[in-house]
Amino acid sequence: MQTQILKPDESSLSAAKKIIEEGGLVAFPTETVYGLGANAFDGEAVKKIYEVKGRPQDNPLIVHVHKDYDISRIVCDIPDYAKKLAEKYLPGPLTMVFKSKGTVSPVVSCGLDTVGIRVPSHPDAQKFLKTVDLPIAAPSANVSKHVSPVTAEHVYADLNGKIPLILDGGKCTGGIESTVLDCTGNIPCVLRSGLVTREMIAEVAGDCGVFIPKAGEKVRSPGMKYKHYSPNCRTMLFSFAERQKAFEEYKKQRGEGVDAYLMCDGDVAREFNPEFMLFLGNNEDEIAANLYDKLREGEKVATLIIAVAPEKQDGVMTGVMNRLSKACGG
Ligand code: AMP
Ligand code: MG
């Protein structure tokens, strides 16, 4: 299969619509990462997503809709706090999990009785969703467990020959996947942290829990148990407090002829000024936006990425640290 990369315009969007209606897959940009979409009503189409990605069969997909889509066609029991959250944060990088009406294919949620709904804010995502006017099941458009894609080139590197079309909307500005929020309880509960932080949710909903799986307990967001976001090279992760140790390790590895790169933010970059660096940025938004791009750049140039965690750990950095420790913690 030939994989085309096209800018979203009238002709490419109508090609995308045709592919989706015929049960095929289209990769499209969002404000977080690129998604790999299929018609959520079509179980056979959704199965192709799992095949193409090599995704475990018990890791449910998020359903993407345009901002005027009536989600009561897909889900029910929408609590008042969720309506308030939608008012404030949608379209945007927040996925809300509700009770399913059973209209989307059971393949989407891997047999769970819930569905995650997302309304992306990226204008090209909205154009694509509006053109197809169908709920689109989509995970990140990468091979399972690899680093999520934030450019059309990243998607192409992973899925060339496996999908017909990538809509190219440039580099994603958000950089890490959406916050996944369980909205089936009396208060919302964060299942996966992201750019819409727990603090932002609590501000609107009054309260917000965070799901921390305990040993033996049923996993509520199955995706969280898998190794994820990993570059194809060796990695090490040091805390901010251990940054001196990280720099010593980097020098030692370099001394032994290893292509080691220090992955770090502005604080660490200024302190050590390493020659071989994967620079993440100076603030939390830059760091989130650059993380996956730098992991992908790193696997091309480095045989070893030595990552130093930023000092700040709350807010958006909660989500960044979750991804960084899965990518580099091992
Ligand atoms: P990805 O598509 O790779 O961004 O992963 C989607 C994430 O959302 C995974 O962590 C899933 O486990 C989670 N997810 C999707 N649907 C549901 C659902 N119905 N209930 C709980 N978590 C979900
Ligand atoms: Mg993913």
CSV table of N, CA and C and ligand atoms in Angstrom, one decimal, residues 33 53 55 58-64 95-98 108-109 112-117 138-142 148 177-178 180-182 191-192 219-226 228-229 323 326, ligand 1:
chain,number,residue,atom,x,y,z
A,33,VAL,N,-1.1,14.7,19.9
A,33,VAL,CA,-0.2,13.9,19.0
A,33,VAL,C,-1.0,13.5,17.8
A,53,LYS,N,-1.0,-1.2,14.3
A,53,LYS,CA,-0.2,-0.7,15.4
A,53,LYS,C,0.5,-1.8,16.2
A,55,ARG,N,-1.2,-3.2,18.5
A,55,ARG,CA,-1.6,-2.8,19.9
A,55,ARG,C,-2.3,-3.9,20.6
A,58,ASP,N,-6.5,-5.5,24.6
A,58,ASP,CA,-7.3,-5.1,25.8
A,58,ASP,C,-7.1,-3.6,26.2
A,59,ASN,N,-6.5,-2.8,25.2
A,59,ASN,CA,-6.2,-1.4,25.4
A,59,ASN,C,-7.2,-0.6,24.6
A,60,PRO,N,-8.3,0.0,25.3
A,60,PRO,CA,-9.3,0.6,24.5
A,60,PRO,C,-8.9,1.9,23.8
A,61,LEU,N,-9.7,2.3,22.8
A,61,LEU,CA,-9.4,3.4,22.0
A,61,LEU,C,-10.3,4.6,22.4
A,62,ILE,N,-9.9,5.8,22.1
A,62,ILE,CA,-10.6,7.0,22.4
A,62,ILE,C,-11.4,7.4,21.1
A,63,VAL,N,-12.7,7.8,21.3
A,63,VAL,CA,-13.5,8.2,20.2
A,63,VAL,C,-13.5,9.7,20.0
A,64,HIS,N,-13.1,10.2,18.9
A,64,HIS,CA,-12.9,11.6,18.6
A,64,HIS,C,-14.1,12.1,17.8
A,95,THR,N,-10.0,13.9,27.5
A,95,THR,CA,-10.8,12.8,27.1
A,95,THR,C,-11.7,12.4,28.3
A,96,MET,N,-13.0,12.4,28.1
A,96,MET,CA,-13.9,12.0,29.2
A,96,MET,C,-14.6,10.7,29.0
A,97,VAL,N,-14.5,9.8,30.0
A,97,VAL,CA,-15.0,8.5,29.9
A,97,VAL,C,-16.4,8.4,30.5
A,98,PHE,N,-17.4,8.0,29.7
A,98,PHE,CA,-18.8,7.9,30.1
A,98,PHE,C,-19.3,6.5,29.8
A,108,VAL,N,-14.0,-1.0,20.0
A,108,VAL,CA,-13.4,0.3,20.4
A,108,VAL,C,-13.0,0.2,21.9
A,109,SER,N,-13.9,-0.2,22.8
A,109,SER,CA,-13.7,-0.2,24.2
A,109,SER,C,-13.2,-1.6,24.7
A,112,LEU,N,-15.4,-3.1,27.4
A,112,LEU,CA,-15.8,-2.3,28.6
A,112,LEU,C,-17.2,-1.7,28.3
A,113,ASP,N,-17.9,-1.3,29.4
A,113,ASP,CA,-19.2,-0.7,29.1
A,113,ASP,C,-19.1,0.8,29.1
A,114,THR,N,-17.9,1.3,28.9
A,114,THR,CA,-17.7,2.8,28.9
A,114,THR,C,-17.0,3.2,27.5
A,115,VAL,N,-17.1,4.5,27.2
A,115,VAL,CA,-16.4,5.0,26.0
A,115,VAL,C,-15.7,6.3,26.4
A,116,GLY,N,-14.5,6.5,26.0
A,116,GLY,CA,-13.7,7.7,26.1
A,116,GLY,C,-14.0,8.6,24.9
A,117,ILE,N,-14.5,9.9,25.2
A,117,ILE,CA,-14.8,10.8,24.2
A,117,ILE,C,-13.8,12.0,24.2
A,138,ALA,N,-9.6,6.5,17.6
A,138,ALA,CA,-8.2,6.7,17.3
A,138,ALA,C,-7.2,6.7,18.5
A,139,PRO,N,-6.2,5.9,18.4
A,139,PRO,CA,-5.1,5.9,19.3
A,139,PRO,C,-4.0,6.8,18.6
A,140,SER,N,-2.9,6.9,19.3
A,140,SER,CA,-1.7,7.6,18.6
A,140,SER,C,-1.3,6.8,17.4
A,141,ALA,N,-0.8,7.5,16.4
A,141,ALA,CA,-0.5,6.9,15.1
A,141,ALA,C,0.9,6.4,15.0
A,142,ASN,N,1.3,5.6,16.0
A,142,ASN,CA,2.7,5.0,16.0
A,142,ASN,C,2.5,3.5,16.1
A,148,SER,N,5.2,8.3,20.7
A,148,SER,CA,4.0,8.9,20.0
A,148,SER,C,4.5,9.9,18.9
A,177,GLU,N,-0.2,13.1,25.2
A,177,GLU,CA,-1.5,12.7,25.0
A,177,GLU,C,-2.5,13.4,25.9
A,178,SER,N,-3.8,13.3,25.5
A,178,SER,CA,-4.8,14.0,26.3
A,178,SER,C,-4.9,13.4,27.8
A,180,VAL,N,-6.9,11.6,30.4
A,180,VAL,CA,-8.1,10.7,30.4
A,180,VAL,C,-8.8,10.8,31.8
A,181,LEU,N,-10.1,11.2,31.7
A,181,LEU,CA,-10.8,11.4,33.0
A,181,LEU,C,-12.0,10.5,33.0
A,182,ASP,N,-12.1,9.8,34.1
A,182,ASP,CA,-13.3,8.9,34.3
A,182,ASP,C,-14.4,9.8,34.8
A,191,LEU,N,-7.4,9.2,35.0
A,191,LEU,CA,-6.9,7.9,34.7
A,191,LEU,C,-5.5,8.0,34.1
A,192,ARG,N,-5.3,9.1,33.3
A,192,ARG,CA,-4.0,9.4,32.7
A,192,ARG,C,-3.8,10.9,32.7
A,219,VAL,N,-7.4,-2.8,36.7
A,219,VAL,CA,-6.9,-1.6,36.0
A,219,VAL,C,-8.0,-0.9,35.4
A,220,ARG,N,-8.2,0.4,35.7
A,220,ARG,CA,-9.4,1.1,35.1
A,220,ARG,C,-9.1,1.7,33.7
A,221,SER,N,-7.8,2.0,33.5
A,221,SER,CA,-7.4,2.5,32.2
A,221,SER,C,-6.3,1.5,31.7
A,222,PRO,N,-6.8,0.5,30.9
A,222,PRO,CA,-5.9,-0.6,30.7
A,222,PRO,C,-4.6,-0.2,30.0
A,223,GLY,N,-4.6,0.9,29.2
A,223,GLY,CA,-3.4,1.3,28.5
A,223,GLY,C,-2.2,1.7,29.5
A,224,MET,N,-2.6,2.0,30.7
A,224,MET,CA,-1.5,2.5,31.6
A,224,MET,C,-0.6,1.4,32.1
A,225,LYS,N,-1.0,0.1,31.9
A,225,LYS,CA,-0.1,-0.9,32.4
A,225,LYS,C,1.0,-1.3,31.5
A,226,TYR,N,0.9,-0.8,30.2
A,226,TYR,CA,1.9,-1.2,29.2
A,226,TYR,C,3.1,-0.3,29.2
A,228,HIS,N,5.6,1.9,27.2
A,228,HIS,CA,5.1,2.9,26.2
A,228,HIS,C,6.2,3.9,25.8
A,229,TYR,N,6.0,4.6,24.8
A,229,TYR,CA,6.7,5.8,24.4
A,229,TYR,C,8.2,5.6,24.3
A,323,ARG,N,5.2,10.2,31.2
A,323,ARG,CA,5.7,9.7,29.9
A,323,ARG,C,7.2,9.5,29.9
A,326,LYS,N,8.1,6.3,31.6
A,326,LYS,CA,7.8,5.1,30.8
A,326,LYS,C,8.8,5.0,29.7
B,1,AMP,P1,-3.9,6.1,23.3
B,1,AMP,O1,-5.0,5.9,22.3
B,1,AMP,O2,-2.7,5.4,22.9
B,1,AMP,O3,-3.7,7.6,23.6
B,1,AMP,O4,-4.4,5.5,24.6
B,1,AMP,C1,-5.7,5.7,25.1
B,1,AMP,C2,-5.8,5.7,26.6
B,1,AMP,O5,-7.1,5.9,27.0
B,1,AMP,C3,-5.3,4.4,27.2
B,1,AMP,O6,-4.6,4.6,28.3
B,1,AMP,C4,-6.6,3.7,27.4
B,1,AMP,O7,-6.5,2.7,28.4
B,1,AMP,C5,-7.5,4.9,27.9
B,1,AMP,N1,-8.9,4.6,27.6
B,1,AMP,C6,-9.6,4.6,26.4
B,1,AMP,N2,-10.9,4.3,26.6
B,1,AMP,C7,-11.1,4.1,27.9
B,1,AMP,C8,-12.2,3.7,28.7
B,1,AMP,N3,-13.4,3.4,28.2
B,1,AMP,N4,-12.0,3.5,30.0
B,1,AMP,C9,-10.8,3.8,30.6
B,1,AMP,N5,-9.7,4.1,29.9
B,1,AMP,C10,-9.8,4.3,28.6
